[in-house]
Structures are given as structure tokens and as C-alpha cells.
Amino acid sequence: MMASSSASASSSSANNSYEIPWVEKYRPTKVADVVGNEDAVSRLQVIARDGNLPNLILTGPPGTGKTTSILALAHELLGANSKEAVLELNASDDRGIDVVRNKIKMFAQKKVTLPPGRHKIVILDEADSMTSGAQQALRRTMEIYSNSTRFALACNTSSKIIEPIQSRCALVRFSRLSDQEILGRLMIVIEAEKVPYVAEGLEAIIFTADGDMRQALNNLQATFSGFCFVNQENVFKVCDQPHPLHVKNMVRNILEGKFDDACAGLKQLYNLGYSPTDIITTLFRIIKNYDMAEYLKLEFMKETGFAHMRICDGVGSLLQLCGLLAKLSLVRETAKAV
């Protein structure tokens, strides 16, 4: 009996040690608490206050608050009724023509008592991955049940939503978050979780996140869980991106005319197993912020863009990346001659 009670105690303590991800733990429950995109958030706040939600398309890069905003809006509009008056379908769910014709239609027909000016809400997350047929089937349903049901579609690319649905919806655009906005929310989480850190560690997290709040919080939690201390080295170990200092040295070597040294640095990164896409993306961001002549910066960015296009077409070899460095060196020599 004693053994079983001690076993249950140890299992309960083990369960307590498992934390929910910080992305979920600190997800805002009110529209006003959503970070960044002030214009979009203020529009949604007016809807949350006055009711009468229109059909919406929320579009923008991942991790900018689209799903969070629409869930918070649904929670504010419907309160206690949100469980039975909200249908959420994600890309991981089956969302073919049959689901639109049956599940969504059945939900739209369902009688739910709501306060005046409030409607049932169908949330279709990652709507740009719905098939064209399913989107076509949605057109008529949106019109027939507009008195009782409103639709909110979240997507990364609004152009993948068919025109007839776009014309039935109000478009709300989300953009990448600024470094300052991400830093503000990171500091709140760091204080709440008592995370030890240095300023360079936070800079590294913001650099790797590139305007994606979800990525920033996940990187912070992963670094804290793995190393219990957030510094630059630990962050780049966890995120496994090419270290910006190595890439910066490559750019400096090119500007100083040391082509062989730049190639040696590139080969070292390539041999560590980083994909050409990772290397060239980091290279682009370093060039964008590097202190060099405006003409050189523009030419460097142009050549990097062409190389990235070729890599996306499938030509991701070391030769291609070395060719890019050669092009950059040629641009620098031309500028020097002029």
C-alpha cells in the first residue's frame, strides 16, 4: 500500500514538472493584448466592442498573431457561448468538399441563442491550403447563412483564396513584428519565468525569429530548457542557424579583397551541415544591415537574390555559393575601379 501511494506521488510530481509551451501559456485572451499590427488590432477591437462581425480574411506571415486575434475576438464576442457557437477547423483537419457541405453546413443550421448583434463563428485556419473545390462549396454557404453565421479565414497568402470568397470578406493584413515589439513581449515572459539572460542572447533570439513571435518564444523556451541560460552561443546551438559572426566575417573578407578566406569560411559552414538556403538567408540579412557604401549594398543584395532564386530552383551546391562570393568580389572590384 505504501509503495503504491509513493508511486502515485512521484507520478503526480512528474506530471507537475511538464509545462505547457510558453506560446500557449502566454497567448493573449483579449484582442487589445495582441502585440504589434496596431491598425489591424484596432479594427478588431471595434468589432469586439460593437459586435456585428463581418466575414473576415486575416492574412500575413506566420507567428504574427492572426489565429490569436480571431480566437480572442471570438472569446470577447461570445463569452460563455464560445464553446458551442464557434467551429474551428485547422489545416490538420479534413476540410474537403464533404466537410464544407456537411459539417460546416450543419453547424450553420444549428440553433444557438446569442445576444443581439452576435453571430456563430466558423474559424478556418490555414485557409490557403483548402482545395479549390472546397472553397467553391463555401461560397453559397457563406451567403445563405449570413444572418446567423460569420466566417473568419486565416491564411499566409490571400491570393490562394479564390476571388469570389475574397469579395465576400473584409481583408485584415498582418505584417512581421518589429524587433522592439518582440523584445517587449520576451521581457514579460522572462520576468514571469525568471529566465537568466544576457543582452546578446536576446539579440540572437530576435535575429533568429525574424519578426515571428511564435518562433521567438519557442527559441527562448528551448534555450532555457536546454542550457538554463540565454546567451548568444546557446541560442545559436538550439536554433541551429549559421552564426551571424561567421557570415559577417565572410562579407568583411570580400570587402577587403580576401576571396580565399571568404571561400574557406563558406566551406566551413557548408561542411557543418547547414543548408544553402540557411546560409544565403543569413547572408542576405547580414548584407542588409552591414555598414558599406549604398551602391555596393544594392549590388550585393541583387546578386544574393539571384543566387537564392537558383537555390530555390534546386541548384544548392557549394559551387553555386562560391560563385556568389566570386560575383560579390567582382562587384567590389568594379566599384573600386570606378
Tab-separated table of C-alpha atoms in Angstrom:
chain	number	residue	atom	x	y	z
A	1	MET	CA	0.000	0.000	0.000
A	2	MET	CA	2.852	2.360	0.950
A	3	ALA	CA	4.675	1.542	-2.299
A	4	SER	CA	1.619	2.316	-4.438
A	5	SER	CA	0.996	5.655	-2.656
A	6	SER	CA	4.640	6.718	-3.079
A	7	ALA	CA	4.491	5.698	-6.765
A	8	SER	CA	1.361	7.803	-7.295
A	9	ALA	CA	3.011	10.750	-5.500
A	10	SER	CA	6.097	10.514	-7.704
A	11	SER	CA	3.948	10.278	-10.866
A	12	SER	CA	1.922	13.363	-9.828
A	13	SER	CA	5.131	15.328	-9.183
A	14	ALA	CA	6.418	14.215	-12.596
A	15	ASN	CA	3.204	15.452	-14.217
A	16	ASN	CA	3.600	18.825	-12.486
A	17	SER	CA	7.090	19.216	-13.948
A	18	TYR	CA	5.729	19.053	-17.517
A	19	GLU	CA	4.952	22.588	-18.593
A	20	ILE	CA	2.696	23.728	-21.378
A	21	PRO	CA	4.598	25.593	-24.122
A	22	TRP	CA	5.068	29.288	-23.371
A	23	VAL	CA	3.455	30.099	-26.727
A	24	GLU	CA	0.171	28.719	-25.339
A	25	LYS	CA	0.748	29.814	-21.745
A	26	TYR	CA	1.167	33.486	-22.706
A	27	ARG	CA	-1.283	33.557	-25.647
A	28	PRO	CA	-3.394	36.737	-25.282
A	29	THR	CA	-7.091	36.209	-24.492
A	30	LYS	CA	-8.118	39.790	-25.373
A	31	VAL	CA	-7.672	41.487	-28.739
A	32	ALA	CA	-6.137	44.541	-27.025
A	33	ASP	CA	-3.275	42.384	-25.668
A	34	VAL	CA	-2.121	41.228	-29.129
A	35	VAL	CA	1.357	42.623	-29.865
A	36	GLY	CA	2.053	44.681	-32.996
A	37	ASN	CA	-0.062	45.411	-36.105
A	38	GLU	CA	-1.842	48.288	-34.388
A	39	ASP	CA	-4.118	49.132	-37.335
A	40	ALA	CA	-5.390	45.563	-37.706
A	41	VAL	CA	-5.806	45.099	-33.941
A	42	SER	CA	-7.675	48.418	-33.549
A	43	ARG	CA	-10.126	47.343	-36.298
A	44	LEU	CA	-10.750	44.059	-34.494
A	45	GLN	CA	-11.156	45.888	-31.170
A	46	VAL	CA	-14.020	47.954	-32.641
A	47	ILE	CA	-15.727	44.725	-33.786
A	48	ALA	CA	-15.189	43.168	-30.328
A	49	ARG	CA	-16.812	46.218	-28.723
A	50	ASP	CA	-19.757	46.723	-31.098
A	51	GLY	CA	-20.424	43.184	-32.354
A	52	ASN	CA	-21.745	42.503	-35.878
A	53	LEU	CA	-18.617	40.690	-37.074
A	54	PRO	CA	-18.248	40.713	-40.908
A	55	ASN	CA	-16.765	37.774	-42.806
A	56	LEU	CA	-13.006	38.203	-42.406
A	57	ILE	CA	-9.791	37.140	-44.120
A	58	LEU	CA	-6.733	37.592	-41.869
A	59	THR	CA	-3.576	37.354	-43.940
A	60	GLY	CA	0.132	37.686	-43.156
A	61	PRO	CA	3.356	35.803	-42.321
A	62	PRO	CA	3.356	33.047	-39.672
A	63	GLY	CA	3.668	33.966	-35.985
A	64	THR	CA	2.238	37.487	-36.317
A	65	GLY	CA	-0.986	36.941	-34.329
A	66	LYS	CA	-3.691	36.018	-36.872
A	67	THR	CA	-5.074	32.932	-35.112
A	68	THR	CA	-4.597	34.502	-31.677
A	69	SER	CA	-6.524	37.623	-32.748
A	70	ILE	CA	-9.502	35.723	-34.149
A	71	LEU	CA	-9.696	33.369	-31.134
A	72	ALA	CA	-9.519	36.350	-28.745
A	73	LEU	CA	-12.174	38.150	-30.812
A	74	ALA	CA	-14.482	35.104	-30.708
A	75	HIS	CA	-13.937	34.817	-26.941
A	76	GLU	CA	-14.755	38.516	-26.382
A	77	LEU	CA	-17.813	38.493	-28.636
A	78	LEU	CA	-19.398	35.267	-27.389
A	79	GLY	CA	-18.019	34.810	-23.856
A	80	ALA	CA	-19.550	31.706	-22.242
A	81	ASN	CA	-21.264	30.739	-25.516
A	82	SER	CA	-17.976	30.440	-27.398
A	83	LYS	CA	-17.770	26.646	-26.887
A	84	GLU	CA	-20.986	25.873	-28.733
A	85	ALA	CA	-21.057	28.902	-31.077
A	86	VAL	CA	-17.532	28.574	-32.535
A	87	LEU	CA	-16.385	25.929	-35.024
A	88	GLU	CA	-12.623	25.871	-35.572
A	89	LEU	CA	-11.111	23.847	-38.410
A	90	ASN	CA	-7.341	23.737	-38.963
A	91	ALA	CA	-5.261	22.549	-41.916
A	92	SER	CA	-4.662	19.331	-39.963
A	93	ASP	CA	-8.418	18.591	-40.077
A	94	ASP	CA	-10.169	17.178	-43.126
A	95	ARG	CA	-11.553	20.207	-44.976
A	96	GLY	CA	-12.627	18.820	-48.349
A	97	ILE	CA	-15.935	19.430	-50.126
A	98	ASP	CA	-17.752	16.885	-47.912
A	99	VAL	CA	-16.762	18.711	-44.711
A	100	VAL	CA	-17.953	22.045	-46.148
A	101	ARG	CA	-21.232	20.509	-47.336
A	102	ASN	CA	-21.898	18.541	-44.154
A	103	LYS	CA	-20.018	19.682	-41.049
A	104	ILE	CA	-19.938	23.443	-41.760
A	105	LYS	CA	-23.491	23.472	-43.158
A	106	MET	CA	-24.798	21.523	-40.120
A	107	PHE	CA	-23.082	23.993	-37.787
A	108	ALA	CA	-24.516	26.966	-39.717
A	109	GLN	CA	-28.040	25.480	-39.425
A	110	LYS	CA	-27.675	24.795	-35.678
A	111	LYS	CA	-29.803	26.996	-33.419
A	112	VAL	CA	-27.806	28.771	-30.697
A	113	THR	CA	-29.260	31.531	-28.513
A	114	LEU	CA	-26.921	34.528	-28.657
A	115	PRO	CA	-27.214	38.198	-27.601
A	116	PRO	CA	-28.320	40.656	-30.353
A	117	GLY	CA	-25.543	41.622	-32.783
A	118	ARG	CA	-23.656	38.379	-32.115
A	119	HIS	CA	-23.227	35.509	-34.582
A	120	LYS	CA	-21.889	31.978	-34.646
A	121	ILE	CA	-18.301	31.972	-35.934
A	122	VAL	CA	-16.585	29.467	-38.235
A	123	ILE	CA	-12.776	29.804	-37.995
A	124	LEU	CA	-10.873	28.264	-40.910
A	125	ASP	CA	-7.184	28.358	-40.027
A	126	GLU	CA	-4.593	27.940	-42.826
A	127	ALA	CA	-7.417	28.572	-45.315
A	128	ASP	CA	-4.971	28.896	-48.206
A	129	SER	CA	-4.387	25.118	-48.020
A	130	MET	CA	-8.068	24.356	-48.709
A	131	THR	CA	-8.728	22.817	-52.104
A	132	SER	CA	-10.323	24.968	-54.787
A	133	GLY	CA	-13.393	22.710	-54.763
A	134	ALA	CA	-13.884	23.160	-51.006
A	135	GLN	CA	-13.568	26.931	-51.397
A	136	GLN	CA	-16.143	26.900	-54.210
A	137	ALA	CA	-18.533	24.910	-51.999
A	138	LEU	CA	-18.082	27.527	-49.264
A	139	ARG	CA	-19.319	30.442	-51.415
A	140	ARG	CA	-23.048	29.711	-51.237
A	141	THR	CA	-22.939	28.614	-47.577
A	142	MET	CA	-21.458	31.996	-46.622
A	143	GLU	CA	-24.367	33.813	-48.285
A	144	ILE	CA	-27.294	31.582	-47.257
A	145	TYR	CA	-26.436	31.582	-43.546
A	146	SER	CA	-25.098	35.159	-43.288
A	147	ASN	CA	-27.879	36.093	-40.812
A	148	SER	CA	-26.665	33.658	-38.169
A	149	THR	CA	-23.085	32.626	-39.047
A	150	ARG	CA	-19.923	34.556	-39.927
A	151	PHE	CA	-16.651	33.175	-41.296
A	152	ALA	CA	-13.074	34.082	-40.329
A	153	LEU	CA	-10.344	32.721	-42.599
A	154	ALA	CA	-6.684	32.933	-41.524
A	155	CYS	CA	-4.030	32.404	-44.194
A	156	ASN	CA	-0.416	33.226	-45.100
A	157	THR	CA	-1.165	34.127	-48.728
A	158	SER	CA	-4.516	35.734	-49.511
A	159	SER	CA	-4.013	35.246	-53.272
A	160	LYS	CA	-4.581	31.498	-52.751
A	161	ILE	CA	-8.142	32.249	-51.617
A	162	ILE	CA	-10.465	32.287	-54.641
A	163	GLU	CA	-11.742	35.710	-55.795
A	164	PRO	CA	-15.447	35.066	-55.009
A	165	ILE	CA	-14.619	34.409	-51.326
A	166	GLN	CA	-12.258	37.406	-51.170
A	167	SER	CA	-15.074	39.667	-52.409
A	168	ARG	CA	-17.375	38.394	-49.636
A	169	CYS	CA	-14.862	39.179	-46.868
A	170	ALA	CA	-13.156	42.160	-45.249
A	171	LEU	CA	-9.378	41.814	-45.533
A	172	VAL	CA	-7.185	42.367	-42.448
A	173	ARG	CA	-3.455	42.376	-43.179
A	174	PHE	CA	-0.823	41.412	-40.594
A	175	SER	CA	2.871	42.174	-41.096
A	176	ARG	CA	6.039	40.895	-39.405
A	177	LEU	CA	6.588	42.255	-35.901
A	178	SER	CA	9.357	44.760	-35.226
A	179	ASP	CA	12.334	43.802	-33.039
A	180	GLN	CA	11.120	46.209	-30.349
A	181	GLU	CA	7.651	44.612	-30.206
A	182	ILE	CA	9.124	41.106	-29.880
A	183	LEU	CA	11.582	42.292	-27.215
A	184	GLY	CA	8.741	43.830	-25.170
A	185	ARG	CA	6.819	40.529	-25.002
A	186	LEU	CA	10.012	38.487	-24.404
A	187	MET	CA	10.822	40.631	-21.356
A	188	ILE	CA	7.352	39.962	-19.879
A	189	VAL	CA	7.851	36.188	-20.283
A	190	ILE	CA	11.446	36.342	-18.977
A	191	GLU	CA	10.325	38.163	-15.811
A	192	ALA	CA	7.409	35.776	-15.252
A	193	GLU	CA	9.559	32.644	-15.750
A	194	LYS	CA	12.694	34.104	-14.069
A	195	VAL	CA	14.950	33.301	-17.031
A	196	PRO	CA	18.645	34.271	-16.604
A	197	TYR	CA	19.913	36.055	-19.715
A	198	VAL	CA	22.410	38.485	-21.221
A	199	ALA	CA	21.535	41.189	-23.763
A	200	GLU	CA	23.415	39.401	-26.588
A	201	GLY	CA	21.241	36.315	-26.014
A	202	LEU	CA	18.056	38.307	-26.556
A	203	GLU	CA	19.566	39.900	-29.670
A	204	ALA	CA	20.270	36.417	-31.013
A	205	ILE	CA	16.688	35.265	-30.310
A	206	ILE	CA	15.269	38.325	-32.093
A	207	PHE	CA	17.665	37.768	-35.023
A	208	THR	CA	16.646	34.108	-35.430
A	209	ALA	CA	12.914	34.899	-35.059
A	210	ASP	CA	12.890	37.460	-37.913
A	211	GLY	CA	9.573	39.057	-36.920
A	212	ASP	CA	7.878	35.790	-35.857
A	213	MET	CA	6.626	35.959	-32.243
A	214	ARG	CA	5.931	32.215	-32.047
A	215	GLN	CA	9.461	31.405	-33.156
A	216	ALA	CA	10.920	33.879	-30.627
A	217	LEU	CA	9.044	32.358	-27.670
A	218	ASN	CA	9.821	28.793	-28.771
A	219	ASN	CA	13.530	29.628	-29.152
A	220	LEU	CA	13.555	31.284	-25.725
A	221	GLN	CA	11.926	28.274	-24.052
A	222	ALA	CA	14.140	25.766	-25.895
A	223	THR	CA	17.321	27.657	-24.912
A	224	PHE	CA	16.185	27.937	-21.284
A	225	SER	CA	15.208	24.238	-21.127
A	226	GLY	CA	18.452	23.073	-22.712
A	227	PHE	CA	21.012	25.374	-21.082
A	228	CYS	CA	19.179	27.289	-18.269
A	229	PHE	CA	20.906	30.450	-19.516
A	230	VAL	CA	20.168	32.616	-22.565
A	231	ASN	CA	23.329	33.824	-24.274
A	232	GLN	CA	24.306	34.117	-27.934
A	233	GLU	CA	26.191	30.819	-28.151
A	234	ASN	CA	23.364	28.789	-26.545
A	235	VAL	CA	20.689	30.354	-28.760
A	236	PHE	CA	22.544	29.535	-31.992
A	237	LYS	CA	23.194	25.981	-30.735
A	238	VAL	CA	19.469	25.457	-30.170
A	239	CYS	CA	18.254	27.205	-33.326
A	240	ASP	CA	20.998	25.618	-35.441
A	241	GLN	CA	21.339	28.562	-37.802
A	242	PRO	CA	24.696	29.720	-39.242
A	243	HIS	CA	26.278	32.049	-36.692
A	244	PRO	CA	25.961	35.648	-37.991
A	245	LEU	CA	29.554	36.412	-36.920
A	246	HIS	CA	30.910	33.755	-39.329
A	247	VAL	CA	28.786	35.186	-42.152
A	248	LYS	CA	29.819	38.741	-41.204
A	249	ASN	CA	33.493	37.690	-41.437
A	250	MET	CA	32.819	36.327	-44.942
A	251	VAL	CA	31.355	39.674	-46.056
A	252	ARG	CA	34.269	41.561	-44.443
A	253	ASN	CA	36.803	39.335	-46.228
A	254	ILE	CA	35.133	40.034	-49.575
A	255	LEU	CA	35.173	43.798	-48.952
A	256	GLU	CA	38.871	43.566	-48.008
A	257	GLY	CA	39.677	41.573	-51.159
A	258	LYS	CA	40.439	38.304	-49.298
A	259	PHE	CA	38.439	35.980	-51.566
A	260	ASP	CA	40.207	32.767	-50.465
A	261	ASP	CA	39.479	33.481	-46.784
A	262	ALA	CA	35.811	34.154	-47.596
A	263	CYS	CA	35.588	30.838	-49.510
A	264	ALA	CA	37.267	28.980	-46.617
A	265	GLY	CA	34.673	30.419	-44.190
A	266	LEU	CA	31.837	29.406	-46.524
A	267	LYS	CA	33.214	25.863	-46.909
A	268	GLN	CA	33.466	25.556	-43.125
A	269	LEU	CA	29.769	26.478	-42.740
A	270	TYR	CA	28.791	24.135	-45.593
A	271	ASN	CA	30.744	21.237	-44.042
A	272	LEU	CA	28.975	21.788	-40.708
A	273	GLY	CA	25.800	20.691	-42.494
A	274	TYR	CA	23.940	23.997	-42.895
A	275	SER	CA	21.698	24.046	-45.953
A	276	PRO	CA	22.476	26.564	-48.727
A	277	THR	CA	19.081	28.213	-48.033
A	278	ASP	CA	20.047	28.822	-44.369
A	279	ILE	CA	23.437	30.235	-45.363
A	280	ILE	CA	22.105	32.550	-48.065
A	281	THR	CA	19.189	33.786	-45.918
A	282	THR	CA	21.591	34.740	-43.112
A	283	LEU	CA	23.957	36.283	-45.693
A	284	PHE	CA	21.154	38.463	-47.070
A	285	ARG	CA	20.213	39.739	-43.602
A	286	ILE	CA	23.867	40.492	-42.754
A	287	ILE	CA	24.373	42.410	-46.033
A	288	LYS	CA	21.150	44.365	-45.441
A	289	ASN	CA	22.443	45.676	-42.092
A	290	TYR	CA	26.169	45.898	-42.973
A	291	ASP	CA	27.853	49.308	-42.912
A	292	MET	CA	29.059	49.690	-46.512
A	293	ALA	CA	28.612	52.032	-49.486
A	294	GLU	CA	24.988	52.239	-50.690
A	295	TYR	CA	25.850	51.233	-54.276
A	296	LEU	CA	27.775	48.158	-53.054
A	297	LYS	CA	24.971	47.123	-50.704
A	298	LEU	CA	22.376	47.306	-53.502
A	299	GLU	CA	24.539	45.269	-55.889
A	300	PHE	CA	25.346	42.690	-53.190
A	301	MET	CA	21.627	42.281	-52.388
A	302	LYS	CA	20.785	41.917	-56.090
A	303	GLU	CA	23.365	39.158	-56.631
A	304	THR	CA	22.294	37.392	-53.409
A	305	GLY	CA	18.702	37.469	-54.646
A	306	PHE	CA	19.659	35.851	-57.966
A	307	ALA	CA	21.646	33.130	-56.163
A	308	HIS	CA	18.710	32.473	-53.801
A	309	MET	CA	16.423	32.090	-56.815
A	310	ARG	CA	18.747	29.455	-58.311
A	311	ILE	CA	18.989	27.624	-54.962
A	312	CYS	CA	15.166	27.573	-54.715
A	313	ASP	CA	15.150	26.003	-58.210
A	314	GLY	CA	17.209	23.150	-56.751
A	315	VAL	CA	20.814	24.122	-57.569
A	316	GLY	CA	22.047	24.130	-53.971
A	317	SER	CA	25.688	23.171	-54.310
A	318	LEU	CA	28.838	24.607	-52.739
A	319	LEU	CA	29.867	25.638	-56.251
A	320	GLN	CA	26.780	27.852	-56.520
A	321	LEU	CA	27.571	29.582	-53.204
A	322	CYS	CA	31.245	30.071	-54.139
A	323	GLY	CA	30.048	31.514	-57.448
A	324	LEU	CA	28.005	34.044	-55.470
A	325	LEU	CA	31.105	35.079	-53.472
A	326	ALA	CA	33.010	35.463	-56.750
A	327	LYS	CA	30.233	37.684	-58.132
A	328	LEU	CA	30.307	39.815	-54.956
A	329	SER	CA	34.101	40.156	-55.241
A	330	LEU	CA	33.715	41.218	-58.887
A	331	VAL	CA	31.131	43.833	-57.917
A	332	ARG	CA	33.506	45.170	-55.262
A	333	GLU	CA	36.424	45.312	-57.759
A	334	THR	CA	34.244	47.128	-60.328
A	335	ALA	CA	33.139	49.662	-57.710
A	336	LYS	CA	36.772	50.167	-56.677
A	337	ALA	CA	37.835	50.805	-60.284
A	338	VAL	CA	35.074	53.392	-60.741
